[in-house]
PDB file of C-alpha atoms in Angstrom:
ATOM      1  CA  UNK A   1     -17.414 -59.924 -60.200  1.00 95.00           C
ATOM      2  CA  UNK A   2     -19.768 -59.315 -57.411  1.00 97.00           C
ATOM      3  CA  UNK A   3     -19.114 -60.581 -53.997  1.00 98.00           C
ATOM      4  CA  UNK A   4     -20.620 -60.287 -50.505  1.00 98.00           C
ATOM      5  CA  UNK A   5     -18.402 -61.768 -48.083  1.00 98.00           C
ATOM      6  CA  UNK A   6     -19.626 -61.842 -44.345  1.00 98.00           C
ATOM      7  CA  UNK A   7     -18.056 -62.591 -41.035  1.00 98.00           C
ATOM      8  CA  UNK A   8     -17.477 -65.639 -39.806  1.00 98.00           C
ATOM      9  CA  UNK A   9     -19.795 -67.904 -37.245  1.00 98.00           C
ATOM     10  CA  UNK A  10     -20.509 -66.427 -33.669  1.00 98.00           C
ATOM     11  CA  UNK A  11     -21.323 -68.551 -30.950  1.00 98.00           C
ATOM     12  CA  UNK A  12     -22.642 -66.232 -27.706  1.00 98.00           C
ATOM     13  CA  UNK A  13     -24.521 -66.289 -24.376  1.00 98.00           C
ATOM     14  CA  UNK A  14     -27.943 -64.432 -24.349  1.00 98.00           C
ATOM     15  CA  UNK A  15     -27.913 -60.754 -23.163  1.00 97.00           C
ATOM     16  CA  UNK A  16     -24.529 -60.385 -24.934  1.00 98.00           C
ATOM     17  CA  UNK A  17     -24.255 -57.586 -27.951  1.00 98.00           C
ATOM     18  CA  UNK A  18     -23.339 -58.761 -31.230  1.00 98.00           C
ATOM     19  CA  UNK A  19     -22.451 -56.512 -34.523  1.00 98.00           C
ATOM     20  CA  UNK A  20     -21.860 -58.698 -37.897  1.00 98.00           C
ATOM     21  CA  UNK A  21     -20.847 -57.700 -41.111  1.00 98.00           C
ATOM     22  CA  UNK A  22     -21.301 -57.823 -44.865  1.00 98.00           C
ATOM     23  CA  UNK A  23     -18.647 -56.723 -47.269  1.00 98.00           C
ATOM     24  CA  UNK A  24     -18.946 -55.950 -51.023  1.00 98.00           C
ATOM     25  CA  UNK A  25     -16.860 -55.595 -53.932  1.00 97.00           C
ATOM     26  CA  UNK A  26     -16.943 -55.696 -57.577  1.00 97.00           C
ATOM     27  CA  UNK A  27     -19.802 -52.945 -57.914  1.00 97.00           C
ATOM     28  CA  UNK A  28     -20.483 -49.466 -56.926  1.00 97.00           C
ATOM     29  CA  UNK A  29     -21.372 -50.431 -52.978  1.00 97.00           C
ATOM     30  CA  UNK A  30     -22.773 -47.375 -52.229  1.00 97.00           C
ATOM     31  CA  UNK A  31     -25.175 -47.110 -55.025  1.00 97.00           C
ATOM     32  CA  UNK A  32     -26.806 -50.077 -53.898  1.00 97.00           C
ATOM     33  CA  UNK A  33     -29.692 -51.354 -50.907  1.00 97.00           C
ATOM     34  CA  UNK A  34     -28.102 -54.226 -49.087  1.00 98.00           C
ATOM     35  CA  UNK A  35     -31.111 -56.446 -47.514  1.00 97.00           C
ATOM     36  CA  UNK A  36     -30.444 -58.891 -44.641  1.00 98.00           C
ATOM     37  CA  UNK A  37     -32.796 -61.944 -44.407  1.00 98.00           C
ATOM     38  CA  UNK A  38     -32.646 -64.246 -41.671  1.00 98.00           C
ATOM     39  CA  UNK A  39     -33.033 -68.271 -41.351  1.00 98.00           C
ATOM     40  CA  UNK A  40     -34.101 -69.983 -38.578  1.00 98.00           C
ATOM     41  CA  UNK A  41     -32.668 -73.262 -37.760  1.00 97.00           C
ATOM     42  CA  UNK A  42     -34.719 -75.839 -40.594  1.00 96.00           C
ATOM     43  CA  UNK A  43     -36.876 -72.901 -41.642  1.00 97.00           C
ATOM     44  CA  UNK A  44     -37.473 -70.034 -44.567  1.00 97.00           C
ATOM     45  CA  UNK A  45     -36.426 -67.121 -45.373  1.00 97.00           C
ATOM     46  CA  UNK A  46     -37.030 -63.798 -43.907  1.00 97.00           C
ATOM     47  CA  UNK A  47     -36.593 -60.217 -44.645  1.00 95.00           C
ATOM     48  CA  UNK A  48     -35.525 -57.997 -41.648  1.00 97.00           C
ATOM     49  CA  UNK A  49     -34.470 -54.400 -43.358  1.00 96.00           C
ATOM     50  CA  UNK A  50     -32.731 -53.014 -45.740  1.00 96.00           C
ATOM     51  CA  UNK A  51     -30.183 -50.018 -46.053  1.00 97.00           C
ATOM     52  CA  UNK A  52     -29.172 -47.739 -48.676  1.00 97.00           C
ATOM     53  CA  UNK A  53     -25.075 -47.221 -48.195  1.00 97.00           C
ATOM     54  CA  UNK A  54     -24.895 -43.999 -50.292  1.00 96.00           C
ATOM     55  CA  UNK A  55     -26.705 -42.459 -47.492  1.00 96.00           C
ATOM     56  CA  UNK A  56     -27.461 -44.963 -44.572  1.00 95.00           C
ATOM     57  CA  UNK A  57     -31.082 -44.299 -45.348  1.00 96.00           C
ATOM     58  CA  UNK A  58     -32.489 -47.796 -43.475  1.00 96.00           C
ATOM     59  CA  UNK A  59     -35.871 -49.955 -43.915  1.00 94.00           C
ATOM     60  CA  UNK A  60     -36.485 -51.949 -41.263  1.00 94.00           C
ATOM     61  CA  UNK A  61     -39.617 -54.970 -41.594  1.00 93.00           C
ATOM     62  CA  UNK A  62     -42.174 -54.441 -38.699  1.00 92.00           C
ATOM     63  CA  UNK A  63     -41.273 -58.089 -37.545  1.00 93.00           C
ATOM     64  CA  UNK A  64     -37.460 -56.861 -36.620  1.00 95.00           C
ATOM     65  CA  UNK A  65     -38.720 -53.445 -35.624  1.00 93.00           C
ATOM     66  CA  UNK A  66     -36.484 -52.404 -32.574  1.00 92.00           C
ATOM     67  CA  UNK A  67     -34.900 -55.933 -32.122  1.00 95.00           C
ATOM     68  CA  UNK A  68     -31.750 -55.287 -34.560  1.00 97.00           C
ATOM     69  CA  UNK A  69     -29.760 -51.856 -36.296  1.00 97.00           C
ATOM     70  CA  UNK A  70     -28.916 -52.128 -39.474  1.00 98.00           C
ATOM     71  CA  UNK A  71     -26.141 -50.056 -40.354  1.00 98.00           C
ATOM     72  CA  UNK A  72     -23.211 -49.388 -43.416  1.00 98.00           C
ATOM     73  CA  UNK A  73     -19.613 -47.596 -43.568  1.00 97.00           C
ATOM     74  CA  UNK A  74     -19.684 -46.995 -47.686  1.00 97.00           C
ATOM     75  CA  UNK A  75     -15.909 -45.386 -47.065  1.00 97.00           C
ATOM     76  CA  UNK A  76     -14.856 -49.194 -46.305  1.00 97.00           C
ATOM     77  CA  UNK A  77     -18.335 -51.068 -48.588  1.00 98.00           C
ATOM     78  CA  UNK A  78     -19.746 -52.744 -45.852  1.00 98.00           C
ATOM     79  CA  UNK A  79     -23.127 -52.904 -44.094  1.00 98.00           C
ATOM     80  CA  UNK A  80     -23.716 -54.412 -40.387  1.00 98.00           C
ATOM     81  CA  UNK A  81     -26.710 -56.181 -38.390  1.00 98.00           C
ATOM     82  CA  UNK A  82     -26.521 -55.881 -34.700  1.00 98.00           C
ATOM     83  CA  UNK A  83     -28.213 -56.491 -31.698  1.00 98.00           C
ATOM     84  CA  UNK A  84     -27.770 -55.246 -28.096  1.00 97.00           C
ATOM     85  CA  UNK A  85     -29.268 -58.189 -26.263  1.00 97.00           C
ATOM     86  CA  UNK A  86     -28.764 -61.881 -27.840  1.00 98.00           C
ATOM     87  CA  UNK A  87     -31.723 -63.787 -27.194  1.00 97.00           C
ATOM     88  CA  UNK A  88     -31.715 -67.815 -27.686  1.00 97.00           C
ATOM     89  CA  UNK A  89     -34.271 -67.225 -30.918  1.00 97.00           C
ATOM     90  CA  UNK A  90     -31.716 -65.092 -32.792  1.00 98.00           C
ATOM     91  CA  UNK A  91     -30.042 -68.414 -33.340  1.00 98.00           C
ATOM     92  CA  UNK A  92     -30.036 -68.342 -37.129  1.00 98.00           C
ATOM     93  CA  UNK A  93     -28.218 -68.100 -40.063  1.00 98.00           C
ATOM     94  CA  UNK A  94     -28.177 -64.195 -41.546  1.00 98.00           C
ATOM     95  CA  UNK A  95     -27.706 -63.573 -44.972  1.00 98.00           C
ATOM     96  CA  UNK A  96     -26.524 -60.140 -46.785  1.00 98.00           C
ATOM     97  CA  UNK A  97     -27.803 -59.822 -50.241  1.00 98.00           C
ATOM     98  CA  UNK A  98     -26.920 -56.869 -52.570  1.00 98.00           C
ATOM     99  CA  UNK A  99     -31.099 -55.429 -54.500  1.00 97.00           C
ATOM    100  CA  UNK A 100     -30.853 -54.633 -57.719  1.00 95.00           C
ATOM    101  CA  UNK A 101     -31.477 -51.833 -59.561  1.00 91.00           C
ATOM    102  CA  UNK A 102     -35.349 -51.974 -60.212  1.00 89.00           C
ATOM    103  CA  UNK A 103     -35.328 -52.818 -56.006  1.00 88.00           C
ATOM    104  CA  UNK A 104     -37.257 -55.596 -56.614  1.00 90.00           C
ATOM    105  CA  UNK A 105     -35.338 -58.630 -56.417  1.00 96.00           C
ATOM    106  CA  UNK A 106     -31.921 -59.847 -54.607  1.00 97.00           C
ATOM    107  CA  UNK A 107     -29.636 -60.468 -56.751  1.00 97.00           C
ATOM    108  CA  UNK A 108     -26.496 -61.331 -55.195  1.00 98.00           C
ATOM    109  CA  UNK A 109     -26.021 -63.320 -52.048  1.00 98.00           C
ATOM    110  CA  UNK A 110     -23.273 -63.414 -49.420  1.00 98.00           C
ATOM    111  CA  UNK A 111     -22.651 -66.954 -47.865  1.00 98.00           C
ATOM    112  CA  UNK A 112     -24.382 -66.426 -44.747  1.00 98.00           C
ATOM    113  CA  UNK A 113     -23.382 -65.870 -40.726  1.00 98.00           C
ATOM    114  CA  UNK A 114     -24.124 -68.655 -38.666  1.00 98.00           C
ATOM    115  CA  UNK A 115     -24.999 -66.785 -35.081  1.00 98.00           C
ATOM    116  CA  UNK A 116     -25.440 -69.832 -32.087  1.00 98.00           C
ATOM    117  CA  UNK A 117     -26.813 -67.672 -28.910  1.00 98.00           C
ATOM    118  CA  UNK A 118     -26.956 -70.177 -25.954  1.00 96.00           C
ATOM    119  CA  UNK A 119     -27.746 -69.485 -22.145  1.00 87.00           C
TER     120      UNK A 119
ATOM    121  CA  UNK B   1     -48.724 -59.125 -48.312  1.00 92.00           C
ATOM    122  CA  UNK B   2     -48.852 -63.027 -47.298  1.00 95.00           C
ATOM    123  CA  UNK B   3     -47.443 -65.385 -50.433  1.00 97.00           C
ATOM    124  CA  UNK B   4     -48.018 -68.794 -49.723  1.00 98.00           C
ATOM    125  CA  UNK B   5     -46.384 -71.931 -51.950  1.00 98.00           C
ATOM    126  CA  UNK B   6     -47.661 -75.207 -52.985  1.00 95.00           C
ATOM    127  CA  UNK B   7     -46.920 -78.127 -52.759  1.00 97.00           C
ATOM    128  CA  UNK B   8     -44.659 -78.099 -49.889  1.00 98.00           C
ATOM    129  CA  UNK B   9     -42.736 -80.985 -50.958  1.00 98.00           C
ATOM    130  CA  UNK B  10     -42.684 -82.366 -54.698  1.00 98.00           C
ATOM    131  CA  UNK B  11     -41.018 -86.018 -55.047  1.00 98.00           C
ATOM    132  CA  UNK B  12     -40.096 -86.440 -59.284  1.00 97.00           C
ATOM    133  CA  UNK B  13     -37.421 -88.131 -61.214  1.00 97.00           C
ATOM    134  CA  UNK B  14     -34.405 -86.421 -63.203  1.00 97.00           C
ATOM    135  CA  UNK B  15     -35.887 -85.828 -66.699  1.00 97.00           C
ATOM    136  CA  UNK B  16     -39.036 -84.673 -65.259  1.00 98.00           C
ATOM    137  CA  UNK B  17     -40.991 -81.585 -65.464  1.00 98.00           C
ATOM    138  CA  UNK B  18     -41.718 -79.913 -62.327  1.00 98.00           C
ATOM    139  CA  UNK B  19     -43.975 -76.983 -61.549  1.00 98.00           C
ATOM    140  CA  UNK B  20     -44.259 -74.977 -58.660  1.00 98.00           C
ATOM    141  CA  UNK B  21     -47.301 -72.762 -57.702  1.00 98.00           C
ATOM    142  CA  UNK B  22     -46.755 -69.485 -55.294  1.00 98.00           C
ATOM    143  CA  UNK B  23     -50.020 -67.707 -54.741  1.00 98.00           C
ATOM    144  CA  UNK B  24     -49.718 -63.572 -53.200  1.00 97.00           C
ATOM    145  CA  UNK B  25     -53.007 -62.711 -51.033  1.00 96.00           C
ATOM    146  CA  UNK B  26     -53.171 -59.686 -53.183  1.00 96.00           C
ATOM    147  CA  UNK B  27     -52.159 -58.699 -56.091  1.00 96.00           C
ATOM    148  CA  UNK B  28     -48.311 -57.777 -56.685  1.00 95.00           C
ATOM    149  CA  UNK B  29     -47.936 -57.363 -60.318  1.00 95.00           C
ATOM    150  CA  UNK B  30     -44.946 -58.906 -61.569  1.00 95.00           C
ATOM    151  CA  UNK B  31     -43.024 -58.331 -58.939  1.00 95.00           C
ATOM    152  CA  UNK B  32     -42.301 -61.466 -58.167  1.00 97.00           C
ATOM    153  CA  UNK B  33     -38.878 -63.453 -57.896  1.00 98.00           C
ATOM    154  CA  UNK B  34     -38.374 -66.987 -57.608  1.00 98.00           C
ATOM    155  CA  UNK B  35     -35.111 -68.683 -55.844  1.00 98.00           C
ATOM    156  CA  UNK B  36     -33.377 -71.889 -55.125  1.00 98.00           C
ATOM    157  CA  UNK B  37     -31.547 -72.880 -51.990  1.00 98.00           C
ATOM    158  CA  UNK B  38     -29.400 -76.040 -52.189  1.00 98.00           C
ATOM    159  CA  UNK B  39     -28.676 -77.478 -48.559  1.00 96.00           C
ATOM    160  CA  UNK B  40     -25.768 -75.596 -46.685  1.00 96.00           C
ATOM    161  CA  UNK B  41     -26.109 -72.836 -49.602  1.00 98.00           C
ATOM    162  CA  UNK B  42     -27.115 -69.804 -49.571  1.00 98.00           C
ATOM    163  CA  UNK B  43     -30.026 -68.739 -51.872  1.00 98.00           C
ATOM    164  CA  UNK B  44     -29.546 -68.068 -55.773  1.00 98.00           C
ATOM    165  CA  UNK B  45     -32.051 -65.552 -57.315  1.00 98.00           C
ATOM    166  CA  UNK B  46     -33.295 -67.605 -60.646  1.00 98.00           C
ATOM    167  CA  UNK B  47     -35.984 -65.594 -61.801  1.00 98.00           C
ATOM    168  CA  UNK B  48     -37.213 -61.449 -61.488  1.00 97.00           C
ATOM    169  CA  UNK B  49     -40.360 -59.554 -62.600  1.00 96.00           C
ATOM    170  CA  UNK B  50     -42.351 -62.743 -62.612  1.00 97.00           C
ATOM    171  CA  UNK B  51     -40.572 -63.632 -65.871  1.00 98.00           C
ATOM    172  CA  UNK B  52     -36.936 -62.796 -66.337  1.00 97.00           C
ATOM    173  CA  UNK B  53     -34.517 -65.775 -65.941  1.00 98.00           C
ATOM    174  CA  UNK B  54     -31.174 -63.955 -63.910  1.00 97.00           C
ATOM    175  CA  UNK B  55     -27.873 -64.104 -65.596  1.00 95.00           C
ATOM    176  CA  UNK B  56     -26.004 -67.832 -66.031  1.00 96.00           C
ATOM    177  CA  UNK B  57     -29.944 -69.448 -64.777  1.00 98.00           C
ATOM    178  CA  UNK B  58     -30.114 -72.048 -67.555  1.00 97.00           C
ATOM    179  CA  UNK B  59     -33.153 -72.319 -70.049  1.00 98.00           C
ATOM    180  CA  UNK B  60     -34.753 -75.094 -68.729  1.00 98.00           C
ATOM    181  CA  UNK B  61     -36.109 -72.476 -65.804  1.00 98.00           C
ATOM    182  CA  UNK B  62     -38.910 -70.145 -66.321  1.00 98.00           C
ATOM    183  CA  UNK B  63     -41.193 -68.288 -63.900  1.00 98.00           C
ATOM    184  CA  UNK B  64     -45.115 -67.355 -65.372  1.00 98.00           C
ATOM    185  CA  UNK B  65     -47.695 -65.326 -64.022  1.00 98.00           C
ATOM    186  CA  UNK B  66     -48.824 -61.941 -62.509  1.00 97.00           C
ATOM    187  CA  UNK B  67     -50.932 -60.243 -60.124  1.00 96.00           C
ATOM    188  CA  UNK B  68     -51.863 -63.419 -57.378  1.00 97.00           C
ATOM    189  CA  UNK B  69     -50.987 -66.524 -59.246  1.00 98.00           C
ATOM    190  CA  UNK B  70     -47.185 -67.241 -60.690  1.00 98.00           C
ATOM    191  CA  UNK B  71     -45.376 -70.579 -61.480  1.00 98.00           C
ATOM    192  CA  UNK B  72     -41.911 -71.962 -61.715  1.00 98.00           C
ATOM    193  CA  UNK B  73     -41.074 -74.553 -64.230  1.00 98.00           C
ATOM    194  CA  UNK B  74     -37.948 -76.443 -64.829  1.00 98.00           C
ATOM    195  CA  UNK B  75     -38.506 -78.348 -68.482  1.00 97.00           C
ATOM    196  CA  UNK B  76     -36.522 -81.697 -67.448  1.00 97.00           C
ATOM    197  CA  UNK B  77     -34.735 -81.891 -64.260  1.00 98.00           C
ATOM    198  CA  UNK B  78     -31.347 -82.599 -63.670  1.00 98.00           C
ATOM    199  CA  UNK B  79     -29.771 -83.817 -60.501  1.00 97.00           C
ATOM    200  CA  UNK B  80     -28.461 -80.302 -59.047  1.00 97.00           C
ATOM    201  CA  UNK B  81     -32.103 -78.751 -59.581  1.00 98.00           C
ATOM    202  CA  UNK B  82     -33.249 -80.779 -56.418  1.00 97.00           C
ATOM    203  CA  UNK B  83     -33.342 -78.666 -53.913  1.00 98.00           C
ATOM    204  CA  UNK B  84     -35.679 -75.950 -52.204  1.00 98.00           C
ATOM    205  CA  UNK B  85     -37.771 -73.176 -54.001  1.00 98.00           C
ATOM    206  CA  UNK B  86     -38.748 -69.564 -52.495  1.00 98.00           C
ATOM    207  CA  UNK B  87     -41.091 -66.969 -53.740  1.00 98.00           C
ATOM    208  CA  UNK B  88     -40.648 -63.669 -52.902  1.00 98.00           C
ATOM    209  CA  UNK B  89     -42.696 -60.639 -53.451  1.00 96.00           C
ATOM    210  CA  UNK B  90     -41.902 -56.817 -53.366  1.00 92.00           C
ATOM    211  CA  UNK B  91     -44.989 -55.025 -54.442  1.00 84.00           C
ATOM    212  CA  UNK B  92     -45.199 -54.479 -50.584  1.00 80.00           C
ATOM    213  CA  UNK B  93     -41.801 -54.518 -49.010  1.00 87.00           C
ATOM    214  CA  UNK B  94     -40.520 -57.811 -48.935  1.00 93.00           C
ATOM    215  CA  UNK B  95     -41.864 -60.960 -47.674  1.00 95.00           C
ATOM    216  CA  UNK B  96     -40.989 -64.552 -49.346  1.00 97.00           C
ATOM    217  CA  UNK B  97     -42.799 -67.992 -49.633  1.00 98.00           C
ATOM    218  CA  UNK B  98     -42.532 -70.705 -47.174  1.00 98.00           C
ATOM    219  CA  UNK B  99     -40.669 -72.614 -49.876  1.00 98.00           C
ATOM    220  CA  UNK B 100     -41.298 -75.822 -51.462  1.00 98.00           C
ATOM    221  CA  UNK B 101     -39.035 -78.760 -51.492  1.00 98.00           C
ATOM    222  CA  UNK B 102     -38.287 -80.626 -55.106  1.00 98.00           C
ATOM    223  CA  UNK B 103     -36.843 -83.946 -53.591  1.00 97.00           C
ATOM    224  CA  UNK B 104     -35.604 -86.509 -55.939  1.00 95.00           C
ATOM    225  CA  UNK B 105     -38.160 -89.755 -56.127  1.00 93.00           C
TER     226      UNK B 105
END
């Protein structure tokens, strides 16, 4: 059975790092793109990269450009989002989702990381 | 590659047919997948390729359409089907719909 299971909810101050993770089993991680998508408080759905684990080979949407890393460690199946400087608008639940084969759709979801950046 | 959704909301009754519209600003094939987001869940991929119900989606789901113009419709609806519905495209990277909202009436 596929499974994505994330880390759990984060609550920091803005201008404090933050590195999350996304960890799958069940399939062949590595042969795989892992896409993160982000949702804002009450809003849709948005695509911020994705990353190949087999060889960290990363995809990043112009929106996200430069604000987060995406990053995987396919020796332990598991892909990261960070950032280096929370910002009160990163408040927002990030998803993990594994692609699937034709790269066109996501087919399996993790449960989501609730991230709460206050000042 | 904007795709944009109608209706936003969509108020029917269980037993009802529903169909939602998600239009791309240029053409993306089939490459279009349809989802559905139940509140406090994450998303749940229902339909690929424009056309291809995912594995366990029931029968009563089915996704039409290609290049711009591609519909969802659910037969009859039943009570766990309300919820909210995204489109997403990846003839172009990805971007997905603003979603529309099947509320019960």
């Amino acid at each position: 059975e596929v499974q994505l299971v994330q880390s759990g909810a984060e609550v920091k101050k803005t201008g404090e790092s933050l590195k999350i993770s996304c960890k799958g089993s069940g399939y062949r991680f590595a042969n795989y793109w892992i896409g993160w998508v982000r949702q804002m408080p009450g809003k849709g759905l948005e695509w911020m990269g994705i990353i190949y684990p087999g060889d960290s080979e990363t995809r990043n949407s112009p929106s996200f450009q430069g604000q987060v890393t995406i990053s995987a460690d396919k020796s332990i199946a598991t892909a990261y989002l960070q950032w280096s400087s929370l910002k009160a608008s990163d408040t927002a639940i990030y998803y993990c989702a594994r692609i699937d084969d034709d790269g066109s759709a996501f087919d399996f979801w993790g449960p989501g990381t609730k991230v709460t950046v206050s000042s | 590659i904007v795709l944009t959704q109608s209706p936003a909301t969509l108020s029917l009754s269980p037993g009802e047919r529903a169909t939602l519209s998600c239009r791309a600003s240029r053409s993306v094939s089939t490459s279009l997948a349809w989802y559905q987001q139940r509140p406090g869940q994450a998303p749940r991929l229902l339909i690929y390729d424009a056309s291809k119900r995912a594995t366990g989606i029931p029968a009563r789901f089915s996704g039409s359409g290609s290049g711009t113009d591609f519909t969802l419709t659910i037969s009859s609806l039943e009570p766990e089907d309300f919820a909210v519905y995204y489109c997403q495209q990846r003839s172009d990277w990805y971007t997905f719909g603003q979603g529309t909202k099947l509320e019960i009436k």
